mmCIF file with all atom_site columns, C-alpha atoms in Angstrom:
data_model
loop_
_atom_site.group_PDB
_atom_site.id
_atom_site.type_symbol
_atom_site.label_atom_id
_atom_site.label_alt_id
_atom_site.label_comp_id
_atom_site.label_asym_id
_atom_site.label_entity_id
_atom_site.label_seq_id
_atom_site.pdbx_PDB_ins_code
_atom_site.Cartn_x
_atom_site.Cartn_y
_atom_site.Cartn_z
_atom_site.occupancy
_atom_site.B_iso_or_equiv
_atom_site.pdbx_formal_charge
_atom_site.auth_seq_id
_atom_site.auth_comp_id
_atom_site.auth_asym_id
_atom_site.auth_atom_id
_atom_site.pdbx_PDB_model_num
ATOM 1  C CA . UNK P 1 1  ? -82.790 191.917 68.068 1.00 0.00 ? 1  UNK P CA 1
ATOM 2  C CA . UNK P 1 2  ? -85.488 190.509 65.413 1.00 0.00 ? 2  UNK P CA 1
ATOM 3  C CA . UNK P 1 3  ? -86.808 186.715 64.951 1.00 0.00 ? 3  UNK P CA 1
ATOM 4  C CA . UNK P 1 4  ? -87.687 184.769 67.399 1.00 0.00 ? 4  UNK P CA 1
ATOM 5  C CA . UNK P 1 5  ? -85.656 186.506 69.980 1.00 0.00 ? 5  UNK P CA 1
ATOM 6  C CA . UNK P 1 6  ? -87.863 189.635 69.688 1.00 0.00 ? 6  UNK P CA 1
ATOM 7  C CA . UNK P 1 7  ? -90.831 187.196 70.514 1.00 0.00 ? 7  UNK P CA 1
ATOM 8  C CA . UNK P 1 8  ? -89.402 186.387 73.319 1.00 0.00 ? 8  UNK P CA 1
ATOM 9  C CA . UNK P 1 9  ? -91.201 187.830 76.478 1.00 0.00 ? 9  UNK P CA 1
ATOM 10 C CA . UNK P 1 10 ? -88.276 188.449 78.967 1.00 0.00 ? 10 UNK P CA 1
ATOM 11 C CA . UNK P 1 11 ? -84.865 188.768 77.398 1.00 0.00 ? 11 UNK P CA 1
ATOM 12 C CA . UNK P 1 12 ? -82.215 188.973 79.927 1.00 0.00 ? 12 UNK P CA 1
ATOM 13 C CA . UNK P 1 13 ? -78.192 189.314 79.273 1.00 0.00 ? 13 UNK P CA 1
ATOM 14 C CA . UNK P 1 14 ? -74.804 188.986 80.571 1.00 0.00 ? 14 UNK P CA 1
ATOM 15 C CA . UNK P 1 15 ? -71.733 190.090 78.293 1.00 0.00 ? 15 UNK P CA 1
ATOM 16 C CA . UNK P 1 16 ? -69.566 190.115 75.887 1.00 0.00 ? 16 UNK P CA 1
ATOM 17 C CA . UNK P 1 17 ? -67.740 185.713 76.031 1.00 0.00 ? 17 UNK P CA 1
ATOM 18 C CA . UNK P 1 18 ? -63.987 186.247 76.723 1.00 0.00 ? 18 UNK P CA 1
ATOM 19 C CA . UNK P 1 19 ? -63.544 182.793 77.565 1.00 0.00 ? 19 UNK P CA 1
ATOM 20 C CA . UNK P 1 20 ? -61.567 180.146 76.344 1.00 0.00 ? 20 UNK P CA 1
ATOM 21 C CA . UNK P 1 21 ? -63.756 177.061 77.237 1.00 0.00 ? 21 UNK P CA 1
ATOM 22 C CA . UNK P 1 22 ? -66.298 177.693 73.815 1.00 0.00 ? 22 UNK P CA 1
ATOM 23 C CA . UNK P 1 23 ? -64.362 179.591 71.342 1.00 0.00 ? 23 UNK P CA 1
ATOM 24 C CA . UNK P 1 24 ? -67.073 179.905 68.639 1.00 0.00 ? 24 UNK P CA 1
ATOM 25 C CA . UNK P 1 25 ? -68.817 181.973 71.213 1.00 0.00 ? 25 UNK P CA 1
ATOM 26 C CA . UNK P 1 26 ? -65.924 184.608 71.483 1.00 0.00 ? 26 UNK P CA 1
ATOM 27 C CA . UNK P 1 27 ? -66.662 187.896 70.977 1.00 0.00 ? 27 UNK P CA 1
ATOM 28 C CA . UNK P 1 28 ? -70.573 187.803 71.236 1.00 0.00 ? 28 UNK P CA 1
ATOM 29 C CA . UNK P 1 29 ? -72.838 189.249 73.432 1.00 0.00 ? 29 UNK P CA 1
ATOM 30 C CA . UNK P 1 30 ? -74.646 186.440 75.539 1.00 0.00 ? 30 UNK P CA 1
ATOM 31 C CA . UNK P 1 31 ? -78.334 186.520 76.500 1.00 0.00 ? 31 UNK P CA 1
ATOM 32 C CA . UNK P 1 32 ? -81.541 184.478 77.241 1.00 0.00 ? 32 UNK P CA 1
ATOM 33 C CA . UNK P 1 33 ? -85.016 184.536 77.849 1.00 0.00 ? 33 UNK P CA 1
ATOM 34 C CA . UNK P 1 34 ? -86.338 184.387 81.559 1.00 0.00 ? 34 UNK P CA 1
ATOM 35 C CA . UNK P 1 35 ? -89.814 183.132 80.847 1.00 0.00 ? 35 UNK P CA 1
ATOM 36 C CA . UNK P 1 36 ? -88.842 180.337 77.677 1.00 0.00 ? 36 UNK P CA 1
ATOM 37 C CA . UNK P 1 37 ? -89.397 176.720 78.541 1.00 0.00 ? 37 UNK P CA 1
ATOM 38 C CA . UNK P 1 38 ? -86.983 176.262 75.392 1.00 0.00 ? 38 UNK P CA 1
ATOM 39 C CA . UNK P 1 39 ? -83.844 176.665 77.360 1.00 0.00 ? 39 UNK P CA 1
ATOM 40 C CA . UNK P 1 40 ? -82.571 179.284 74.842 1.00 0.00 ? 40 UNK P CA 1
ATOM 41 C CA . UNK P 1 41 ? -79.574 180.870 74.893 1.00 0.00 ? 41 UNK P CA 1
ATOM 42 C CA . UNK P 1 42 ? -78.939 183.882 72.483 1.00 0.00 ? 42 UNK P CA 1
ATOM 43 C CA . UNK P 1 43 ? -75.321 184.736 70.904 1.00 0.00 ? 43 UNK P CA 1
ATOM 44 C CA . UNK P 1 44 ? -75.738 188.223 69.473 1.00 0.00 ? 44 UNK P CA 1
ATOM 45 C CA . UNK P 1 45 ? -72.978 189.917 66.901 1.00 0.00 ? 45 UNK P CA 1
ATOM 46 C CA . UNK P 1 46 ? -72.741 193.340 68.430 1.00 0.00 ? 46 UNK P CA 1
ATOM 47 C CA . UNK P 1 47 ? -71.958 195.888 66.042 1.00 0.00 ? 47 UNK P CA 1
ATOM 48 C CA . UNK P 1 48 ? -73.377 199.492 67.198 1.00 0.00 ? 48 UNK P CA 1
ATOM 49 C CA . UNK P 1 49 ? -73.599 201.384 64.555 1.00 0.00 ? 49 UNK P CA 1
ATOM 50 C CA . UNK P 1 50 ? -75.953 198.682 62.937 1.00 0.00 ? 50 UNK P CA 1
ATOM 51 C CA . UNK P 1 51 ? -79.936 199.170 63.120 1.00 0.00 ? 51 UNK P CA 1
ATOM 52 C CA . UNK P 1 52 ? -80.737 195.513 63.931 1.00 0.00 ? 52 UNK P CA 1
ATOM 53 C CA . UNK P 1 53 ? -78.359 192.807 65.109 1.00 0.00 ? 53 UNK P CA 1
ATOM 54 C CA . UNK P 1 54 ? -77.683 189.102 64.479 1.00 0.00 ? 54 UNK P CA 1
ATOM 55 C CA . UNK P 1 55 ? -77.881 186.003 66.570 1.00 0.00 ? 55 UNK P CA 1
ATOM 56 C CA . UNK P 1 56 ? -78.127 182.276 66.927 1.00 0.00 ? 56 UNK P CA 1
ATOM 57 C CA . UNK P 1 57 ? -79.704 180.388 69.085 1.00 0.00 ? 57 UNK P CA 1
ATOM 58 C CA . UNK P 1 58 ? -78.695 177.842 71.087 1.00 0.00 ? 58 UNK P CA 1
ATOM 59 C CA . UNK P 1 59 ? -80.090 175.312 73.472 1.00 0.00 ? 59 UNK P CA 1
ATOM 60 C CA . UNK P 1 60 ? -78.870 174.102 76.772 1.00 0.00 ? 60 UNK P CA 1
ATOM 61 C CA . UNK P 1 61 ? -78.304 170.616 78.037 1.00 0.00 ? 61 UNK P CA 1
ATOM 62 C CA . UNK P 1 62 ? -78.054 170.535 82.086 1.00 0.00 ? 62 UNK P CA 1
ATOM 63 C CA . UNK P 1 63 ? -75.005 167.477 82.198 1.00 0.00 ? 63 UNK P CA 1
ATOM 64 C CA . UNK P 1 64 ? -75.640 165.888 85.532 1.00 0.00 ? 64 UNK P CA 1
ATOM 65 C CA . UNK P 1 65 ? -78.988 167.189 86.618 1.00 0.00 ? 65 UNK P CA 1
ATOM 66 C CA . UNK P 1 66 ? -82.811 167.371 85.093 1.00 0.00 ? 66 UNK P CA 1
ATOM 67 C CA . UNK P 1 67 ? -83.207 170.457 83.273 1.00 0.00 ? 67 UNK P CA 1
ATOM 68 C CA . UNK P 1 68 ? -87.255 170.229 84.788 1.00 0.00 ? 68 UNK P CA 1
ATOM 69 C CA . UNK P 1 69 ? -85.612 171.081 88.645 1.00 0.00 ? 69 UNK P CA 1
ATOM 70 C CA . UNK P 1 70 ? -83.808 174.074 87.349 1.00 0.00 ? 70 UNK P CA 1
ATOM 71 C CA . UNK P 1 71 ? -86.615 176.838 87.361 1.00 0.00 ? 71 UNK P CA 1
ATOM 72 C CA . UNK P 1 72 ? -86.428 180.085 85.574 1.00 0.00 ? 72 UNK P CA 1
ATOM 73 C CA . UNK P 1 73 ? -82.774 181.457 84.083 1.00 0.00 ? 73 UNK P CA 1
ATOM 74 C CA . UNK P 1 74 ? -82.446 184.588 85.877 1.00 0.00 ? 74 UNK P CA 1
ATOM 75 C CA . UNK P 1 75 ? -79.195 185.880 85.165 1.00 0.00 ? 75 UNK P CA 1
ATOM 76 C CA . UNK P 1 76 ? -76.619 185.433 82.163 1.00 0.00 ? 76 UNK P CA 1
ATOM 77 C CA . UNK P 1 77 ? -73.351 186.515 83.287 1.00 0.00 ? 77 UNK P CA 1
ATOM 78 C CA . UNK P 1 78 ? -69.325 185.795 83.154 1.00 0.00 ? 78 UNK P CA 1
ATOM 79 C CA . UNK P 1 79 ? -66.881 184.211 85.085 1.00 0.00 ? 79 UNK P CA 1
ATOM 80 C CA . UNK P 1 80 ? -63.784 186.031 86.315 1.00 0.00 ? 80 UNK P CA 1
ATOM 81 C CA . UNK P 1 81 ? -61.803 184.016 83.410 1.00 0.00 ? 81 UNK P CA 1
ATOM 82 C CA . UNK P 1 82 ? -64.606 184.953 80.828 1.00 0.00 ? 82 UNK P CA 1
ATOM 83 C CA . UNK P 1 83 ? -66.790 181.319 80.982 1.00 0.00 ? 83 UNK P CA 1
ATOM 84 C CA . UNK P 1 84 ? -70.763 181.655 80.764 1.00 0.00 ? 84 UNK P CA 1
ATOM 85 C CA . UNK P 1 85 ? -72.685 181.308 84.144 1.00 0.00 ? 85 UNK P CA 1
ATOM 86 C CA . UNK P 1 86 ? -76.137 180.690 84.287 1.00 0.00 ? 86 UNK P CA 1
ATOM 87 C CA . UNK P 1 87 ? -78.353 181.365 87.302 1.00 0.00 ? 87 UNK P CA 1
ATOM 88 C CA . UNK P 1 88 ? -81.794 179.942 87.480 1.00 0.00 ? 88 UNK P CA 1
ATOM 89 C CA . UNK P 1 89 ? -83.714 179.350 90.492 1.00 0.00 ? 89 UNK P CA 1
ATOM 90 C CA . UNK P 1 90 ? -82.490 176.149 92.284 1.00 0.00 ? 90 UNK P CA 1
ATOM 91 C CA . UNK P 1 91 ? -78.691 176.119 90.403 1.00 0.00 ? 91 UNK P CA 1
ATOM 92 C CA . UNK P 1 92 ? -75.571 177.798 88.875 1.00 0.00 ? 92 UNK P CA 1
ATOM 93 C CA . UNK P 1 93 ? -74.498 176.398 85.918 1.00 0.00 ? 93 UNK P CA 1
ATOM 94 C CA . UNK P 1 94 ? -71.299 176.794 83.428 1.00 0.00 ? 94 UNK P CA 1
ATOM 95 C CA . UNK P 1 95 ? -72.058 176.699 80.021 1.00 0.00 ? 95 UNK P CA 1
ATOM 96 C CA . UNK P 1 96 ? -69.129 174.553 78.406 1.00 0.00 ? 96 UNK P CA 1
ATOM 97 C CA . UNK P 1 97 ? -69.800 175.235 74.637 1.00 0.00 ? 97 UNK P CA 1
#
Protein backbone atom coordinates (compact mmCIF):
# COMPACT_ATOMS: atom_id res chain seq x y z
CA UNK A 1 0.00 0.00 0.00
CA UNK A 2 1.13 3.86 -0.39
CA UNK A 3 -0.52 7.14 1.29
CA UNK A 4 -1.41 7.35 4.41
CA UNK A 5 -1.83 3.70 4.91
CA UNK A 6 1.94 3.14 4.46
CA UNK A 7 2.32 5.73 7.40
CA UNK A 8 0.55 3.81 9.33
CA UNK A 9 2.63 2.04 12.13
CA UNK A 10 0.79 -1.36 12.59
CA UNK A 11 -1.32 -2.46 9.67
CA UNK A 12 -3.25 -5.49 10.44
CA UNK A 13 -5.85 -7.46 7.98
CA UNK A 14 -8.59 -9.83 7.63
CA UNK A 15 -9.88 -10.80 3.99
CA UNK A 16 -11.25 -10.56 1.07
CA UNK A 17 -15.63 -8.95 2.06
CA UNK A 18 -17.99 -11.68 0.73
CA UNK A 19 -20.76 -10.31 2.54
CA UNK A 20 -23.93 -9.04 1.69
CA UNK A 21 -24.57 -6.52 4.58
CA UNK A 22 -22.08 -3.54 2.72
CA UNK A 23 -21.98 -4.27 -0.87
CA UNK A 24 -19.64 -1.43 -1.96
CA UNK A 25 -17.13 -3.27 0.10
CA UNK A 26 -17.39 -6.57 -1.99
CA UNK A 27 -14.54 -7.88 -3.34
CA UNK A 28 -11.82 -5.89 -1.34
CA UNK A 29 -9.34 -6.84 0.89
CA UNK A 30 -10.14 -5.41 4.48
CA UNK A 31 -7.50 -4.05 6.88
CA UNK A 32 -6.67 -1.53 9.70
CA UNK A 33 -4.18 -0.07 11.73
CA UNK A 34 -3.59 -1.45 15.37
CA UNK A 35 -1.92 1.58 16.84
CA UNK A 36 -4.34 4.63 14.93
CA UNK A 37 -6.52 6.61 17.27
CA UNK A 38 -8.35 7.45 13.82
CA UNK A 39 -10.45 4.38 13.84
CA UNK A 40 -9.38 3.58 10.23
CA UNK A 41 -10.43 0.99 8.32
CA UNK A 42 -8.63 0.23 4.93
CA UNK A 43 -10.53 -1.29 1.70
CA UNK A 44 -7.71 -2.35 -0.61
CA UNK A 45 -8.34 -3.34 -4.57
CA UNK A 46 -6.24 -6.45 -4.76
CA UNK A 47 -4.87 -7.01 -8.02
CA UNK A 48 -1.43 -9.12 -7.84
CA UNK A 49 0.22 -8.60 -10.60
CA UNK A 50 0.14 -4.75 -9.81
CA UNK A 51 3.32 -3.03 -8.06
CA UNK A 52 1.30 -0.85 -5.64
CA UNK A 53 -2.36 -1.17 -4.72
CA UNK A 54 -5.37 1.09 -4.10
CA UNK A 55 -7.52 1.85 -1.13
CA UNK A 56 -9.96 4.04 0.70
CA UNK A 57 -10.28 4.76 3.88
CA UNK A 58 -12.91 4.60 6.02
CA UNK A 59 -13.82 5.48 9.55
CA UNK A 60 -15.76 3.62 12.13
CA UNK A 61 -18.67 4.70 14.24
CA UNK A 62 -19.17 2.23 17.42
CA UNK A 63 -23.49 2.40 17.32
CA UNK A 64 -24.36 1.74 20.91
CA UNK A 65 -21.13 2.10 22.78
CA UNK A 66 -18.16 4.93 23.20
CA UNK A 67 -15.62 4.34 20.72
CA UNK A 68 -12.97 5.75 23.84
CA UNK A 69 -13.82 2.08 25.89
CA UNK A 70 -12.95 0.06 22.88
CA UNK A 71 -9.02 -0.12 23.08
CA UNK A 72 -6.78 -1.15 20.31
CA UNK A 73 -8.34 -3.06 16.94
CA UNK A 74 -6.52 -6.19 17.03
CA UNK A 75 -7.91 -8.29 14.50
CA UNK A 76 -9.87 -7.64 11.10
CA UNK A 77 -11.53 -10.70 10.12
CA UNK A 78 -14.91 -12.33 8.49
CA UNK A 79 -17.89 -13.81 9.56
CA UNK A 80 -18.93 -17.29 8.46
CA UNK A 81 -21.55 -15.42 6.01
CA UNK A 82 -18.72 -12.97 4.82
CA UNK A 83 -19.69 -9.69 7.32
CA UNK A 84 -16.59 -7.64 8.80
CA UNK A 85 -15.68 -8.39 12.52
CA UNK A 86 -13.65 -6.26 14.42
CA UNK A 87 -11.79 -7.26 17.59
CA UNK A 88 -10.33 -4.66 19.82
CA UNK A 89 -9.56 -5.04 23.34
CA UNK A 90 -12.78 -4.80 25.47
CA UNK A 91 -15.40 -5.71 22.26
CA UNK A 92 -16.37 -7.50 18.98
CA UNK A 93 -17.91 -5.48 16.66
CA UNK A 94 -19.76 -5.97 13.06
CA UNK A 95 -19.05 -3.50 10.69
CA UNK A 96 -22.54 -2.81 8.90
CA UNK A 97 -21.33 -0.66 5.90
Amino acid sequence: MCGEAARSSAIIGGGIYRGTTAPEFYGKYVAGDWASDNKDIYLVDVAPEAASWNYTRHQYICVDCDDEDLGHLNHVGLAHNGDILLLFNNALLRLIS
